[in-house]
PDB file of C-alpha atoms in Angstrom:
ATOM      1  CA  MET A   1       0.000   0.000   0.000  1.00 30.00           C
ATOM      2  CA  LYS A   2       1.375   3.419  -0.934  1.00 33.00           C
ATOM      3  CA  PHE A   3       0.581   6.325   1.398  1.00 32.00           C
ATOM      4  CA  SER A   4       1.953   9.175  -0.788  1.00 36.00           C
ATOM      5  CA  ASN A   5       1.387  12.361   1.197  1.00 38.00           C
ATOM      6  CA  LYS A   6      -1.553  11.054   3.242  1.00 38.00           C
ATOM      7  CA  VAL A   7      -0.149  10.597   6.727  1.00 40.00           C
ATOM      8  CA  PRO A   8      -1.399  11.183  10.247  1.00 42.00           C
ATOM      9  CA  VAL A   9      -0.837  14.725  11.463  1.00 43.00           C
ATOM     10  CA  PHE A  10       0.534  15.466  14.898  1.00 46.00           C
ATOM     11  CA  LEU A  11       0.746  18.636  16.928  1.00 47.00           C
ATOM     12  CA  MET A  12       3.950  18.510  18.864  1.00 49.00           C
ATOM     13  CA  GLY A  13       4.663  20.342  22.081  1.00 43.00           C
ATOM     14  CA  THR A  14       7.539  20.369  24.477  1.00 35.00           C
ATOM     15  CA  LEU A  15       5.309  18.667  27.023  1.00 30.00           C
ATOM     16  CA  PHE A  16       2.654  17.082  24.880  1.00 31.00           C
ATOM     17  CA  MET A  17       1.688  16.362  21.344  1.00 35.00           C
ATOM     18  CA  GLY A  18      -1.608  15.840  19.581  1.00 35.00           C
ATOM     19  CA  VAL A  19      -2.302  13.419  16.784  1.00 36.00           C
ATOM     20  CA  PHE A  20      -4.895  13.900  14.108  1.00 33.00           C
ATOM     21  CA  GLY A  21      -5.562  10.974  11.910  1.00 33.00           C
ATOM     22  CA  SER A  22      -5.283   7.272  11.520  1.00 32.00           C
ATOM     23  CA  GLN A  23      -5.219   5.020   8.518  1.00 31.00           C
ATOM     24  CA  ALA A  24      -8.951   5.579   8.116  1.00 29.00           C
ATOM     25  CA  LEU A  25      -8.712   9.280   8.895  1.00 34.00           C
ATOM     26  CA  ALA A  26      -5.792  10.512   6.774  1.00 42.00           C
ATOM     27  CA  LEU A  27      -5.234  14.140   5.865  1.00 47.00           C
ATOM     28  CA  ASN A  28      -3.679  15.483   2.707  1.00 53.00           C
ATOM     29  CA  VAL A  29      -0.866  17.585   4.178  1.00 55.00           C
ATOM     30  CA  GLY A  30       0.152  18.969   0.791  1.00 59.00           C
ATOM     31  CA  SER A  31      -2.213  21.884   1.353  1.00 61.00           C
ATOM     32  CA  LEU A  32      -1.035  22.765   4.876  1.00 62.00           C
ATOM     33  CA  ALA A  33       0.903  26.006   5.192  1.00 67.00           C
ATOM     34  CA  GLY A  34       2.448  28.011   7.985  1.00 79.00           C
ATOM     35  CA  GLU A  35       5.333  30.288   8.881  1.00 82.00           C
ATOM     36  CA  LYS A  36       7.969  27.595   8.362  1.00 82.00           C
ATOM     37  CA  LEU A  37       8.091  24.120   6.879  1.00 88.00           C
ATOM     38  CA  ALA A  38      10.594  21.296   7.336  1.00 92.00           C
ATOM     39  CA  THR A  39      10.404  17.997   5.483  1.00 93.00           C
ATOM     40  CA  PHE A  40      11.766  14.559   6.343  1.00 95.00           C
ATOM     41  CA  ARG A  41      11.714  11.191   4.596  1.00 96.00           C
ATOM     42  CA  SER A  42      10.905   7.980   6.462  1.00 95.00           C
ATOM     43  CA  PRO A  43      12.891   4.794   5.733  1.00 95.00           C
ATOM     44  CA  ARG A  44       9.862   3.639   3.734  1.00 95.00           C
ATOM     45  CA  GLY A  45      10.060   6.744   1.529  1.00 95.00           C
ATOM     46  CA  VAL A  46       7.072   8.600   2.999  1.00 95.00           C
ATOM     47  CA  GLU A  47       7.518  12.378   3.148  1.00 93.00           C
ATOM     48  CA  GLU A  48       6.843  13.784   6.618  1.00 91.00           C
ATOM     49  CA  LYS A  49       6.394  17.460   7.408  1.00 90.00           C
ATOM     50  CA  CYS A  50       6.744  19.786  10.348  1.00 91.00           C
ATOM     51  CA  ILE A  51       4.904  23.070  10.109  1.00 89.00           C
ATOM     52  CA  ILE A  52       5.232  26.030  12.439  1.00 91.00           C
ATOM     53  CA  PRO A  53       1.718  27.498  12.354  1.00 86.00           C
ATOM     54  CA  GLN A  54       1.059  31.134  11.625  1.00 86.00           C
ATOM     55  CA  LYS A  55       0.657  33.193  14.788  1.00 86.00           C
ATOM     56  CA  TRP A  56      -2.453  35.045  15.803  1.00 81.00           C
ATOM     57  CA  ASN A  57      -1.467  38.700  15.590  1.00 79.00           C
ATOM     58  CA  ALA A  58      -2.607  39.691  19.074  1.00 74.00           C
ATOM     59  CA  GLY A  59      -0.626  36.897  20.756  1.00 77.00           C
ATOM     60  CA  VAL A  60       2.582  37.536  22.679  1.00 85.00           C
ATOM     61  CA  PHE A  61       5.051  34.887  21.553  1.00 88.00           C
ATOM     62  CA  THR A  62       8.430  34.970  23.251  1.00 89.00           C
ATOM     63  CA  ALA A  63      11.822  34.355  21.663  1.00 90.00           C
ATOM     64  CA  ASP A  64      11.862  31.128  23.721  1.00 92.00           C
ATOM     65  CA  ASP A  65       8.554  30.034  22.111  1.00 92.00           C
ATOM     66  CA  LEU A  66      10.018  30.564  18.649  1.00 91.00           C
ATOM     67  CA  LYS A  67      13.223  28.726  19.581  1.00 94.00           C
ATOM     68  CA  LYS A  68      11.213  25.737  20.907  1.00 94.00           C
ATOM     69  CA  GLU A  69       9.064  25.638  17.756  1.00 94.00           C
ATOM     70  CA  SER A  70      12.200  25.541  15.618  1.00 95.00           C
ATOM     71  CA  LYS A  71      13.759  22.831  17.798  1.00 95.00           C
ATOM     72  CA  LEU A  72      10.630  20.680  17.490  1.00 94.00           C
ATOM     73  CA  CYS A  73      10.757  20.986  13.703  1.00 95.00           C
ATOM     74  CA  GLN A  74      14.374  19.814  13.665  1.00 95.00           C
ATOM     75  CA  MET A  75      13.509  16.456  15.262  1.00 95.00           C
ATOM     76  CA  ASP A  76      13.936  13.678  12.693  1.00 96.00           C
ATOM     77  CA  PHE A  77      12.380  10.441  13.945  1.00 95.00           C
ATOM     78  CA  TYR A  78      14.977   8.402  12.044  1.00 96.00           C
ATOM     79  CA  SER A  79      18.234  10.155  12.884  1.00 95.00           C
ATOM     80  CA  ASN A  80      18.433  12.640  15.762  1.00 96.00           C
ATOM     81  CA  ILE A  81      15.630  11.680  18.188  1.00 97.00           C
ATOM     82  CA  GLY A  82      14.542   8.347  19.660  1.00 97.00           C
ATOM     83  CA  ILE A  83      10.871   7.393  19.582  1.00 97.00           C
ATOM     84  CA  CYS A  84       9.036   5.217  22.111  1.00 96.00           C
ATOM     85  CA  PRO A  85       5.412   4.416  22.878  1.00 92.00           C
ATOM     86  CA  LYS A  86       3.876   6.239  25.827  1.00 88.00           C
ATOM     87  CA  PHE A  87       3.008   3.560  28.411  1.00 83.00           C
ATOM     88  CA  ASN A  88       1.534   5.617  31.253  1.00 77.00           C
ATOM     89  CA  SER A  89      -1.880   7.286  31.530  1.00 70.00           C
ATOM     90  CA  THR A  90      -4.985   6.552  29.508  1.00 68.00           C
ATOM     91  CA  ASN A  91      -4.053   9.077  26.822  1.00 70.00           C
ATOM     92  CA  PRO A  92      -1.962   7.167  24.252  1.00 71.00           C
ATOM     93  CA  GLY A  93       0.948   8.752  22.457  1.00 81.00           C
ATOM     94  CA  VAL A  94       4.509   8.570  21.182  1.00 90.00           C
ATOM     95  CA  LEU A  95       7.416   9.909  23.229  1.00 94.00           C
ATOM     96  CA  LEU A  96      10.316  11.712  21.577  1.00 96.00           C
ATOM     97  CA  VAL A  97      13.474  10.996  23.549  1.00 97.00           C
ATOM     98  CA  ALA A  98      16.742  12.914  23.245  1.00 96.00           C
ATOM     99  CA  PRO A  99      19.791  10.702  22.689  1.00 97.00           C
ATOM    100  CA  THR A 100      22.733  10.721  25.102  1.00 97.00           C
ATOM    101  CA  GLU A 101      26.352   9.584  24.961  1.00 96.00           C
ATOM    102  CA  LYS A 102      25.193   6.200  26.251  1.00 97.00           C
ATOM    103  CA  TYR A 103      22.123   5.779  23.981  1.00 98.00           C
ATOM    104  CA  SER A 104      21.885   6.848  20.343  1.00 97.00           C
ATOM    105  CA  ALA A 105      18.532   7.775  18.805  1.00 97.00           C
ATOM    106  CA  SER A 106      18.476   4.404  17.032  1.00 96.00           C
ATOM    107  CA  ALA A 107      19.304   2.503  20.233  1.00 97.00           C
ATOM    108  CA  ILE A 108      16.466   4.277  22.063  1.00 97.00           C
ATOM    109  CA  THR A 109      13.961   3.446  19.325  1.00 96.00           C
ATOM    110  CA  LYS A 110      15.071  -0.221  19.227  1.00 95.00           C
ATOM    111  CA  SER A 111      15.019  -0.561  23.041  1.00 95.00           C
ATOM    112  CA  ARG A 112      12.157  -1.726  25.265  1.00 92.00           C
ATOM    113  CA  CYS A 113      11.761   1.970  26.096  1.00 94.00           C
ATOM    114  CA  ASP A 114      12.150   1.646  29.851  1.00 93.00           C
ATOM    115  CA  LEU A 115      13.201   5.286  30.072  1.00 94.00           C
ATOM    116  CA  ASP A 116      13.542   5.318  33.865  1.00 93.00           C
ATOM    117  CA  ASP A 117      16.005   2.413  33.826  1.00 95.00           C
ATOM    118  CA  MET A 118      17.863   4.024  30.928  1.00 96.00           C
ATOM    119  CA  ASP A 119      17.883   7.383  32.779  1.00 96.00           C
ATOM    120  CA  LEU A 120      16.447   9.194  29.740  1.00 96.00           C
ATOM    121  CA  LYS A 121      14.157  12.216  29.529  1.00 92.00           C
ATOM    122  CA  THR A 122      11.242  12.885  27.196  1.00 93.00           C
ATOM    123  CA  ALA A 123      11.798  15.862  24.865  1.00 94.00           C
ATOM    124  CA  ALA A 124       8.236  15.962  23.451  1.00 92.00           C
ATOM    125  CA  LYS A 125       5.073  13.846  23.175  1.00 85.00           C
ATOM    126  CA  PHE A 126       2.445  12.963  20.602  1.00 76.00           C
ATOM    127  CA  LYS A 127      -1.095  12.445  21.823  1.00 68.00           C
ATOM    128  CA  GLN A 128      -3.652  10.838  19.556  1.00 62.00           C
ATOM    129  CA  SER A 129      -6.711  12.919  18.774  1.00 58.00           C
ATOM    130  CA  ILE A 130      -8.592   9.816  17.679  1.00 56.00           C
ATOM    131  CA  SER A 131      -9.045   8.846  21.315  1.00 56.00           C
ATOM    132  CA  CYS A 132      -8.445  11.492  23.984  1.00 59.00           C
ATOM    133  CA  SER A 133      -6.915  14.686  22.616  1.00 63.00           C
ATOM    134  CA  TYR A 134      -8.179  16.827  19.774  1.00 68.00           C
ATOM    135  CA  THR A 135      -5.484  18.268  17.529  1.00 67.00           C
ATOM    136  CA  PRO A 136      -7.082  21.650  16.761  1.00 72.00           C
ATOM    137  CA  SER A 137      -7.631  22.146  20.492  1.00 77.00           C
ATOM    138  CA  ILE A 138      -3.972  21.556  21.337  1.00 79.00           C
ATOM    139  CA  LEU A 139      -2.892  24.113  18.747  1.00 81.00           C
ATOM    140  CA  ALA A 140      -5.570  26.528  19.982  1.00 84.00           C
ATOM    141  CA  TYR A 141      -4.469  26.097  23.636  1.00 86.00           C
ATOM    142  CA  TYR A 142      -1.004  27.299  22.676  1.00 88.00           C
ATOM    143  CA  GLN A 143      -2.237  30.242  20.593  1.00 87.00           C
ATOM    144  CA  ILE A 144      -4.932  31.349  23.083  1.00 89.00           C
ATOM    145  CA  SER A 145      -2.560  31.090  26.052  1.00 89.00           C
ATOM    146  CA  ARG A 146      -0.288  33.598  24.306  1.00 89.00           C
ATOM    147  CA  LEU A 147      -3.270  35.862  23.610  1.00 87.00           C
ATOM    148  CA  LEU A 148      -4.067  35.799  27.337  1.00 88.00           C
ATOM    149  CA  GLY A 149      -0.462  36.376  28.399  1.00 82.00           C
ATOM    150  CA  GLY A 150       0.134  32.834  29.695  1.00 73.00           C
ATOM    151  CA  ALA A 151       3.499  32.191  28.049  1.00 68.00           C
ATOM    152  CA  GLY A 152       5.191  29.203  29.619  1.00 67.00           C
ATOM    153  CA  ARG A 153       2.098  27.622  31.112  1.00 80.00           C
ATOM    154  CA  VAL A 154       0.935  25.978  27.901  1.00 87.00           C
ATOM    155  CA  PRO A 155       3.584  24.167  25.850  1.00 87.00           C
ATOM    156  CA  VAL A 156       4.606  25.241  22.383  1.00 90.00           C
ATOM    157  CA  ALA A 157       2.851  23.284  19.612  1.00 89.00           C
ATOM    158  CA  VAL A 158       3.681  22.641  15.967  1.00 88.00           C
ATOM    159  CA  ILE A 159       2.060  20.467  13.311  1.00 86.00           C
ATOM    160  CA  ARG A 160       4.050  17.302  12.564  1.00 87.00           C
ATOM    161  CA  THR A 161       3.338  14.277  10.399  1.00 85.00           C
ATOM    162  CA  MET A 162       4.642  10.750  10.829  1.00 87.00           C
ATOM    163  CA  ASP A 163       4.704   7.773   8.475  1.00 89.00           C
ATOM    164  CA  MET A 164       1.659   5.712   9.482  1.00 87.00           C
ATOM    165  CA  ARG A 165       3.689   2.518   9.477  1.00 91.00           C
ATOM    166  CA  THR A 166       6.202   4.044  11.908  1.00 91.00           C
ATOM    167  CA  HIS A 167       3.276   4.984  14.137  1.00 87.00           C
ATOM    168  CA  GLN A 168       1.836   1.475  13.794  1.00 88.00           C
ATOM    169  CA  ASP A 169       5.243   0.086  14.821  1.00 91.00           C
ATOM    170  CA  MET A 170       4.983   2.120  18.035  1.00 90.00           C
ATOM    171  CA  LEU A 171       1.459   0.808  18.670  1.00 85.00           C
ATOM    172  CA  GLU A 172       2.639  -2.789  18.207  1.00 90.00           C
ATOM    173  CA  LYS A 173       5.636  -2.167  20.469  1.00 91.00           C
ATOM    174  CA  ALA A 174       3.362  -0.774  23.193  1.00 88.00           C
ATOM    175  CA  SER A 175       0.922  -3.648  22.837  1.00 85.00           C
ATOM    176  CA  ASN A 176       3.678  -6.276  22.990  1.00 86.00           C
ATOM    177  CA  ASN A 177       5.331  -4.571  25.967  1.00 83.00           C
ATOM    178  CA  LEU A 178       2.095  -4.165  27.902  1.00 80.00           C
ATOM    179  CA  ARG A 179       1.024  -7.747  27.157  1.00 81.00           C
ATOM    180  CA  GLY A 180       4.033  -8.893  29.173  1.00 72.00           C
ATOM    181  CA  SER A 181       3.305  -6.579  32.131  1.00 60.00           C
ATOM    182  CA  LYS A 182       1.366  -7.575  35.193  1.00 46.00           C
TER     183      LYS A 182
END
């Protein structure tokens, strides 16, 4: 099956991330636009995108907000950031984990993702809008918080896509890992 540019869309924040889409609910991201766009290619050849959304004019966005947005759009799931399923809470997601001297991005992704035992920190999260979170809301929380002067209380959010098969790999990893837990 070829996915072309139909991939699930994620809103990524420094503390959380929202997902919009599933295989049945794909979005054509070719028409999405924003202030800045970065593109990535998955190992399966699917083009992924990260889009920094346009700002609402009345919002007060700090230099730190803009720096965090840019940092989020530099995260390449296949080279410079490890990815792991989110095992805790009822809100499913994918964790983005910064590599260390001890663990490369690839080693993190291939691991059982016991981040506490590995002494690793989460850099960002995806949360799926098909179950608990709603992608437009997560983006709106960020924008509205800046309109109301709440910089820092609500995490920065950007739009990010991920190859559906990569996301499915994370779901299978979570399912297999949780099946073995008591």
